[in-house]
CSV table of N, CA and C in Angstrom, one decimal:
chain,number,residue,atom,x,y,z
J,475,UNK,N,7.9,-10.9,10.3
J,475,UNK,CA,6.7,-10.1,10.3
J,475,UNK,C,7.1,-8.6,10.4
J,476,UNK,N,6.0,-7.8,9.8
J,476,UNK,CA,6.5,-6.2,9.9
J,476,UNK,C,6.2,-5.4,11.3
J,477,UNK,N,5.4,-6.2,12.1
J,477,UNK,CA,5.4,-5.1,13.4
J,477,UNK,C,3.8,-4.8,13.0
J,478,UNK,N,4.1,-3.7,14.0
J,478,UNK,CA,2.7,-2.8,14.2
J,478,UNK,C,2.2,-2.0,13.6
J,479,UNK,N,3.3,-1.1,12.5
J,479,UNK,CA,3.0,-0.6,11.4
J,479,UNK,C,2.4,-0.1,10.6
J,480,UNK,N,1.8,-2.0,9.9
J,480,UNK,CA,1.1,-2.2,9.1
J,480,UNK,C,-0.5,-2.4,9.3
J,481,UNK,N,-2.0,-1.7,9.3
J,481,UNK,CA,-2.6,-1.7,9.5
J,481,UNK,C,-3.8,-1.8,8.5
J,482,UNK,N,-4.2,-1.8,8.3
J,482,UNK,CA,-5.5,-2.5,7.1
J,482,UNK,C,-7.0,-2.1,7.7
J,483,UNK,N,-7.2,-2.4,8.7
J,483,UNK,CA,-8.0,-2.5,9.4
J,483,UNK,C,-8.8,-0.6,9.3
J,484,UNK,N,-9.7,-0.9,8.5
J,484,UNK,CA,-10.4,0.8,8.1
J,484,UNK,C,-10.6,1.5,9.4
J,485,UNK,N,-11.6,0.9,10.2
J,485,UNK,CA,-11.6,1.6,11.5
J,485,UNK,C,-10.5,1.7,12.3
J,486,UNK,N,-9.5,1.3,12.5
J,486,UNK,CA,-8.1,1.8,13.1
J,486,UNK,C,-7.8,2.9,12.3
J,487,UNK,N,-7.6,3.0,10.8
J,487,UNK,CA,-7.4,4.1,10.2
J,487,UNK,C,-7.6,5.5,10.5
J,488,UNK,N,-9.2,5.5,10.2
J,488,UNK,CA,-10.0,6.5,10.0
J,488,UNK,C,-10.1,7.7,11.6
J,489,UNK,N,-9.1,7.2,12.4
J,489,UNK,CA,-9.1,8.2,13.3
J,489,UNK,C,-8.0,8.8,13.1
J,490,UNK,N,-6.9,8.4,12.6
J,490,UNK,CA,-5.3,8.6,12.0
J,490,UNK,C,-5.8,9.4,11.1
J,491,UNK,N,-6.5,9.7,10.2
J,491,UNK,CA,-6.9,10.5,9.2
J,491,UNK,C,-7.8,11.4,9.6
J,492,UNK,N,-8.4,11.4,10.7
J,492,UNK,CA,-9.3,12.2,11.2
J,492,UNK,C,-8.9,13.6,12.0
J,493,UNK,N,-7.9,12.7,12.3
J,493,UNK,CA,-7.4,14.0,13.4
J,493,UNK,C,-5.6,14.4,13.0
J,494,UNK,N,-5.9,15.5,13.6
J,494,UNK,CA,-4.5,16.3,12.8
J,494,UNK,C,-4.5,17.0,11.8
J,495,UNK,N,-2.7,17.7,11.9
J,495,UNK,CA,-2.8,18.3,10.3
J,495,UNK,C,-1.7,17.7,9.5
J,496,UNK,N,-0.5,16.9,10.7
J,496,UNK,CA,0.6,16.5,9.9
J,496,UNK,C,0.5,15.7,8.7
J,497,UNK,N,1.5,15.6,7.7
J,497,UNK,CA,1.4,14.8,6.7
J,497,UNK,C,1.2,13.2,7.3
J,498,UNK,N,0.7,12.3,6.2
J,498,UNK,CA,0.7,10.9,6.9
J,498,UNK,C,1.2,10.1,5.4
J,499,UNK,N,2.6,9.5,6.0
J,499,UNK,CA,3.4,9.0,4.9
J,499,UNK,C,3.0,7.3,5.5
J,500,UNK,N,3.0,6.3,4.6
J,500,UNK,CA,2.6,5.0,4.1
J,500,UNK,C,3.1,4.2,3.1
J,501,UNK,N,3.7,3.3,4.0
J,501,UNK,CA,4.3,1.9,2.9
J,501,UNK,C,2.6,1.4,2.4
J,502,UNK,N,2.4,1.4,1.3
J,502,UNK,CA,0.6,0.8,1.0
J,502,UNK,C,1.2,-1.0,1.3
J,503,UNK,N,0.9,-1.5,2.0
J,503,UNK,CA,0.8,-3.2,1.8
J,503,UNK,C,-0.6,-3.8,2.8
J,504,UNK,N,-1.2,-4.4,2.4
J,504,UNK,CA,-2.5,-4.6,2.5
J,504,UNK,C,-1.9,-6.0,3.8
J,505,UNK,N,-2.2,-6.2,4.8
J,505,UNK,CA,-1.4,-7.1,6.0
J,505,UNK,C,-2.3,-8.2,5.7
J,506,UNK,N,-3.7,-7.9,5.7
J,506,UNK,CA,-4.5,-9.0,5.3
J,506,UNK,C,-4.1,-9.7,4.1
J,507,UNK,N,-4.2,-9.1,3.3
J,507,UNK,CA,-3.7,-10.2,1.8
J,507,UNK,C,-2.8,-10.8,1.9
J,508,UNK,N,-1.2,-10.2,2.3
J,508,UNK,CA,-0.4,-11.1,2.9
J,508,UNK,C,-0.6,-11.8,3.7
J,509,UNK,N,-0.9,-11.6,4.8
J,509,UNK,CA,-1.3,-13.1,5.5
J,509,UNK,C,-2.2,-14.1,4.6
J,510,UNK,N,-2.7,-13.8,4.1
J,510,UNK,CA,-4.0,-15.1,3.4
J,510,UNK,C,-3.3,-15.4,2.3
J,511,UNK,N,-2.2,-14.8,1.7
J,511,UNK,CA,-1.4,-15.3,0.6
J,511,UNK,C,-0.5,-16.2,1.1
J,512,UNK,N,0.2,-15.9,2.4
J,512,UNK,CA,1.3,-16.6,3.1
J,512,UNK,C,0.8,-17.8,3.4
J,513,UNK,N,-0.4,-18.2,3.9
J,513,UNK,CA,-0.9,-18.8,3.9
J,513,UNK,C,-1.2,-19.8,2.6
J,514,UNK,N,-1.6,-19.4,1.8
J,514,UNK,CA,-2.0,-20.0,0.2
J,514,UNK,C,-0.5,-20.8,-0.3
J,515,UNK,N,0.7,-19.7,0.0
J,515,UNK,CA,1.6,-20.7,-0.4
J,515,UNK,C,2.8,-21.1,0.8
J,516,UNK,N,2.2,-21.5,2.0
J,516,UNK,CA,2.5,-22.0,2.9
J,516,UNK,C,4.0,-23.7,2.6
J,517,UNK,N,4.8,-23.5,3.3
J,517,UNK,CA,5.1,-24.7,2.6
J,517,UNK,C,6.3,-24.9,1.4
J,518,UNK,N,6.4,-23.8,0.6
J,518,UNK,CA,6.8,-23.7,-1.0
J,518,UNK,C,8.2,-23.0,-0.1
J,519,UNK,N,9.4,-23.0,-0.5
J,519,UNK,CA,10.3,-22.6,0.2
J,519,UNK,C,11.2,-21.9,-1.1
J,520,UNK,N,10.5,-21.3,-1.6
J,520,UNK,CA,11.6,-20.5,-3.0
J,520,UNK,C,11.2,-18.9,-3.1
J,521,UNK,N,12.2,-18.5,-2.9
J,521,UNK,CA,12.6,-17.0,-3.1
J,521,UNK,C,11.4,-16.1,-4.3
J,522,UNK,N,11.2,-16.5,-5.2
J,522,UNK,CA,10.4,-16.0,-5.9
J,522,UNK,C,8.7,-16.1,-5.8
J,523,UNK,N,8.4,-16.8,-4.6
J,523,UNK,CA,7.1,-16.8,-4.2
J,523,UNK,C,6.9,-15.2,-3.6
J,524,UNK,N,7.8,-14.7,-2.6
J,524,UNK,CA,7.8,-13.4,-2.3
J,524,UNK,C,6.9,-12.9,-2.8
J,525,UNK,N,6.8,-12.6,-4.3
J,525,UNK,CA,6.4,-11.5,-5.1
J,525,UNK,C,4.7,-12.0,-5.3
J,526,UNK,N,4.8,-13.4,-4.9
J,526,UNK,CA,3.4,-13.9,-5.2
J,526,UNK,C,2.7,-13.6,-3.7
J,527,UNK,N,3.3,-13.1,-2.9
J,527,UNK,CA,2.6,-13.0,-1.4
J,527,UNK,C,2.2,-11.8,-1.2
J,528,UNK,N,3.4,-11.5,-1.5
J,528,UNK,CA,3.1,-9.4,-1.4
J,528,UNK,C,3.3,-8.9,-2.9
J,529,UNK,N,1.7,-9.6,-3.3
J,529,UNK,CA,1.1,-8.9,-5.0
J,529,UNK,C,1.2,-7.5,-4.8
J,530,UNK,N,0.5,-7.4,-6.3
J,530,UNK,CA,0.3,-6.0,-6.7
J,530,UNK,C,-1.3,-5.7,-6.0
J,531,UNK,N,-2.1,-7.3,-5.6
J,531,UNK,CA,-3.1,-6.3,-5.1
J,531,UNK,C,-2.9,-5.8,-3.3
J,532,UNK,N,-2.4,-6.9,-2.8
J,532,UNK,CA,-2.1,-6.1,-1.7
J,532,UNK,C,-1.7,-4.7,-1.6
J,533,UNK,N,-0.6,-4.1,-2.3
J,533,UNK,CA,-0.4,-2.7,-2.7
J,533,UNK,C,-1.6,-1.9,-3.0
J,534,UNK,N,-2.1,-2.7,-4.1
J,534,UNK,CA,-3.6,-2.0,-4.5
J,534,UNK,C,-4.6,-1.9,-3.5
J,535,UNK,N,-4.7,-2.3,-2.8
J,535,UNK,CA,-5.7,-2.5,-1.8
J,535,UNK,C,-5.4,-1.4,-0.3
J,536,UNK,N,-4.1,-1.5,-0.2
J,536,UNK,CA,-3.5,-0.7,1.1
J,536,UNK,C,-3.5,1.3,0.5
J,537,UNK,N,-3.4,0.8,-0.7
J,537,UNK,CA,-3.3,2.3,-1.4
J,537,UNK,C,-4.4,3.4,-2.0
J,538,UNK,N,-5.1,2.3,-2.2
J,538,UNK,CA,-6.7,2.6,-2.3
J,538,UNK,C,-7.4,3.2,-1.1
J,539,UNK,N,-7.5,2.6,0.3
J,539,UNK,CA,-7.8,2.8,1.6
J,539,UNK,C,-7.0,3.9,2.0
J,540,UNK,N,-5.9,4.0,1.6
J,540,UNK,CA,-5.7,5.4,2.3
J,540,UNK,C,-5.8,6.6,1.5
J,541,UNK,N,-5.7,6.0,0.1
J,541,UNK,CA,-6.1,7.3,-0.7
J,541,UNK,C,-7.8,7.5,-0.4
J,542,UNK,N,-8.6,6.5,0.0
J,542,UNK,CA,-9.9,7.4,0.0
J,542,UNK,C,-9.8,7.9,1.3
J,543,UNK,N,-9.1,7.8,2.5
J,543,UNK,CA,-9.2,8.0,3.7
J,543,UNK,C,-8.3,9.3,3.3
J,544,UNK,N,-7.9,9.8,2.9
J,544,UNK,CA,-7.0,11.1,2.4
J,544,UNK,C,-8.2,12.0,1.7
J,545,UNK,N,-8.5,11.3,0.7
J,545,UNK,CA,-10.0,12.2,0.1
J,545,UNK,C,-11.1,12.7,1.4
J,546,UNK,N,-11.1,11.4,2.2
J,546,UNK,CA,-12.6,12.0,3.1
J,546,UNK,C,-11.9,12.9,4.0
J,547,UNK,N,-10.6,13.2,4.6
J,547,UNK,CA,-10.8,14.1,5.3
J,547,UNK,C,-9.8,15.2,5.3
J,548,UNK,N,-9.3,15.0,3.8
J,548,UNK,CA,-8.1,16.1,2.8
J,548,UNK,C,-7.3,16.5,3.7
J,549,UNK,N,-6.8,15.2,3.6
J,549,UNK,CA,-5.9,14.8,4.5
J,549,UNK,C,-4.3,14.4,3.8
J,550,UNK,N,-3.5,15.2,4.0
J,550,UNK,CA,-2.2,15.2,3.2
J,550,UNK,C,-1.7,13.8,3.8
J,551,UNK,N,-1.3,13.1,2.3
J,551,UNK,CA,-0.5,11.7,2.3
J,551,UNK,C,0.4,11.8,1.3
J,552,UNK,N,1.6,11.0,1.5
J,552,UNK,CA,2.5,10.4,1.2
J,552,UNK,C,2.8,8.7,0.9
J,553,UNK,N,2.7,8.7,-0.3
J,553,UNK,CA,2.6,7.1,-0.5
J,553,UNK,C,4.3,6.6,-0.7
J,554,UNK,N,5.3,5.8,-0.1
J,554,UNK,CA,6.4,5.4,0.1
J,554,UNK,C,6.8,4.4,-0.8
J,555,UNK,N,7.4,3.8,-1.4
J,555,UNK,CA,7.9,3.1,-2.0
J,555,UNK,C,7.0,2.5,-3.3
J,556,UNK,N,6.3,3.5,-3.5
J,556,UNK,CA,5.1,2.7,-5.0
J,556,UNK,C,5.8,1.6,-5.7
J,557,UNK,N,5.0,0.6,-6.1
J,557,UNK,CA,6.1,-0.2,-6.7
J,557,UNK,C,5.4,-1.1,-7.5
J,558,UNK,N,3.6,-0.8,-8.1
J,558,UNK,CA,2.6,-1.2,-8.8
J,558,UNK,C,2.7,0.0,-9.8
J,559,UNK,N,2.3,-0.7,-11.1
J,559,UNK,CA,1.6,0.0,-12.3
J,559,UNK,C,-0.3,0.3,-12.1
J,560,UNK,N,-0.5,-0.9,-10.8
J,560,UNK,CA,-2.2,-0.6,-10.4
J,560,UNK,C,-2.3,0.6,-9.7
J,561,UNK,N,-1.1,1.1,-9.0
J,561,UNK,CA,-1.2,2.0,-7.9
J,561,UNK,C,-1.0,3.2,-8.4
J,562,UNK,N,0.2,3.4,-9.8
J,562,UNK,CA,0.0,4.4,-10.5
J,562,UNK,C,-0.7,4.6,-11.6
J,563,UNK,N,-1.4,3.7,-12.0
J,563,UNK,CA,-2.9,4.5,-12.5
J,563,UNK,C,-3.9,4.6,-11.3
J,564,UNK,N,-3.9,4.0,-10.4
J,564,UNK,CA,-4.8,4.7,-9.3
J,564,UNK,C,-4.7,6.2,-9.3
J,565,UNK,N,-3.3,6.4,-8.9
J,565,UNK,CA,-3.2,7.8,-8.4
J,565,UNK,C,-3.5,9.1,-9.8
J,566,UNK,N,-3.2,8.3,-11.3
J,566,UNK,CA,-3.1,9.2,-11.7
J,566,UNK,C,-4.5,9.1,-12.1
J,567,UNK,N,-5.7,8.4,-12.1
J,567,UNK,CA,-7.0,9.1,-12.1
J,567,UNK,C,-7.4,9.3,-10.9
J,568,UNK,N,-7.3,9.5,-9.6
J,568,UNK,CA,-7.6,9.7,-8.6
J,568,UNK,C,-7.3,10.5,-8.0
J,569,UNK,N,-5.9,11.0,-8.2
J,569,UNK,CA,-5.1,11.4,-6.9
J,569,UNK,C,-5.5,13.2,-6.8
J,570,UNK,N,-5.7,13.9,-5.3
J,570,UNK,CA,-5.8,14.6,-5.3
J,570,UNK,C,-4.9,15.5,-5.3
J,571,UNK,N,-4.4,16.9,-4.9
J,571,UNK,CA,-3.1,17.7,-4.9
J,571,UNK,C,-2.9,17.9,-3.7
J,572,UNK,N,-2.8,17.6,-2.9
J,572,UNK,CA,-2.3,17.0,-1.4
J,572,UNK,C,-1.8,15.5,-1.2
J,573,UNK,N,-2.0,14.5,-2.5
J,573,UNK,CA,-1.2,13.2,-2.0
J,573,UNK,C,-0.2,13.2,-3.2
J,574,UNK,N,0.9,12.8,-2.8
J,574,UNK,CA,2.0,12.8,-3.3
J,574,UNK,C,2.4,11.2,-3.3
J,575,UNK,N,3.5,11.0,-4.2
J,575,UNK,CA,4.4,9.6,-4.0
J,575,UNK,C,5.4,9.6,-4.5
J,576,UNK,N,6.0,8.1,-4.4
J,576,UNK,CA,7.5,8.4,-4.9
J,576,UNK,C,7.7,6.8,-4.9
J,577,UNK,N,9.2,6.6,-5.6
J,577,UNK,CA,9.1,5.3,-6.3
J,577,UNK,C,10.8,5.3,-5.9
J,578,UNK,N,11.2,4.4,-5.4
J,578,UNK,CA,13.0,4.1,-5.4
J,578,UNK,C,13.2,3.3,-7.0
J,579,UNK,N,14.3,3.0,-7.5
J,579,UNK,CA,14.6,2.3,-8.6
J,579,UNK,C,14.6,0.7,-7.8
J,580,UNK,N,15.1,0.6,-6.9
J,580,UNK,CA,15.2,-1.1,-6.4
J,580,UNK,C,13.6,-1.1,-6.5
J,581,UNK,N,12.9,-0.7,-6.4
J,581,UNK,CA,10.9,-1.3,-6.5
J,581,UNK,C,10.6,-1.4,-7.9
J,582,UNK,N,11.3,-0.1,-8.7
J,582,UNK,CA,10.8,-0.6,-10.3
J,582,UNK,C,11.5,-1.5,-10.6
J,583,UNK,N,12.3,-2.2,-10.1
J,583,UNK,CA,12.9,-3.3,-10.8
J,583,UNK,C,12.3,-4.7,-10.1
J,584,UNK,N,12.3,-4.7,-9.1
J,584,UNK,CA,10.7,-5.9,-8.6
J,584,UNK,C,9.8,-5.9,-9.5
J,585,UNK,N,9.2,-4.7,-9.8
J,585,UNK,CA,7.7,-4.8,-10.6
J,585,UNK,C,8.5,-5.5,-12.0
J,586,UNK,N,9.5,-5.1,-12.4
J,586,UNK,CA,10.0,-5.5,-13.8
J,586,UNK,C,10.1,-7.0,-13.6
J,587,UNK,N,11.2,-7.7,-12.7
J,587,UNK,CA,11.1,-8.9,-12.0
J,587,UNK,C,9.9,-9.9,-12.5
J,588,UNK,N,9.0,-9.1,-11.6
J,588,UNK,CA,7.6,-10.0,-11.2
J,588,UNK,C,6.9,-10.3,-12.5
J,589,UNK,N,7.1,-9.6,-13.8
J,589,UNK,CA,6.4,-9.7,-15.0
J,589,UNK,C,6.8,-10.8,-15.7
């Protein structure tokens, strides 16, 4: 499991976004979807399920929430390891000039992987 971390939960968010000025940097992974996916393929013991637990929408979903929670309170963010084609057209019709991201080459090669 990841720890404490990882948080999904809007109302836990929205005071992290509320208050302050520091930047707020973010692995996007949606905890909920994972769990309900880990769940879905409970059981299956092969390496390549990974990618079917921690989809592209979980990303999409963790990335989304904080990009609007950045919009509501222009609120400087940093998105960490992008590693969806959903997440970068999110950002690139969305994103405002206070959220930033960044992509390692080991994640564009998962997304290539997963195709």
């Amino acid at each position: 499991m990841h720890g404490q971390l990882l948080v999904d939960q809007e109302a836990t968010l929205e005071p992290i976004f509320a208050q302050g000025r520091r930047l707020i940097a973010v692995h996007a992974e949606d905890q909920s979807r994972i769990n309900q996916r880990r769940q879905e393929f409970a059981g299956i013991h092969d390496p390549a399920v990974h990618s079917q637990i921690q989809d592209n929408q979980a990303a999409l979903l963790a990335t989304q929430l904080a990009l609007k929670l950045s919009q509501k309170y222009q609120r400087r963010l940093h998105i960490l390891h992008m590693s969806t084609a959903e997440e970068a057209d999110l950002l690139r019709q969305e994103k405002p000039s206070w959220v930033t991201a960044e992509v390692t080459p080991q994640h564009l090669s998962i997304e290539y992987q997963c195709l």
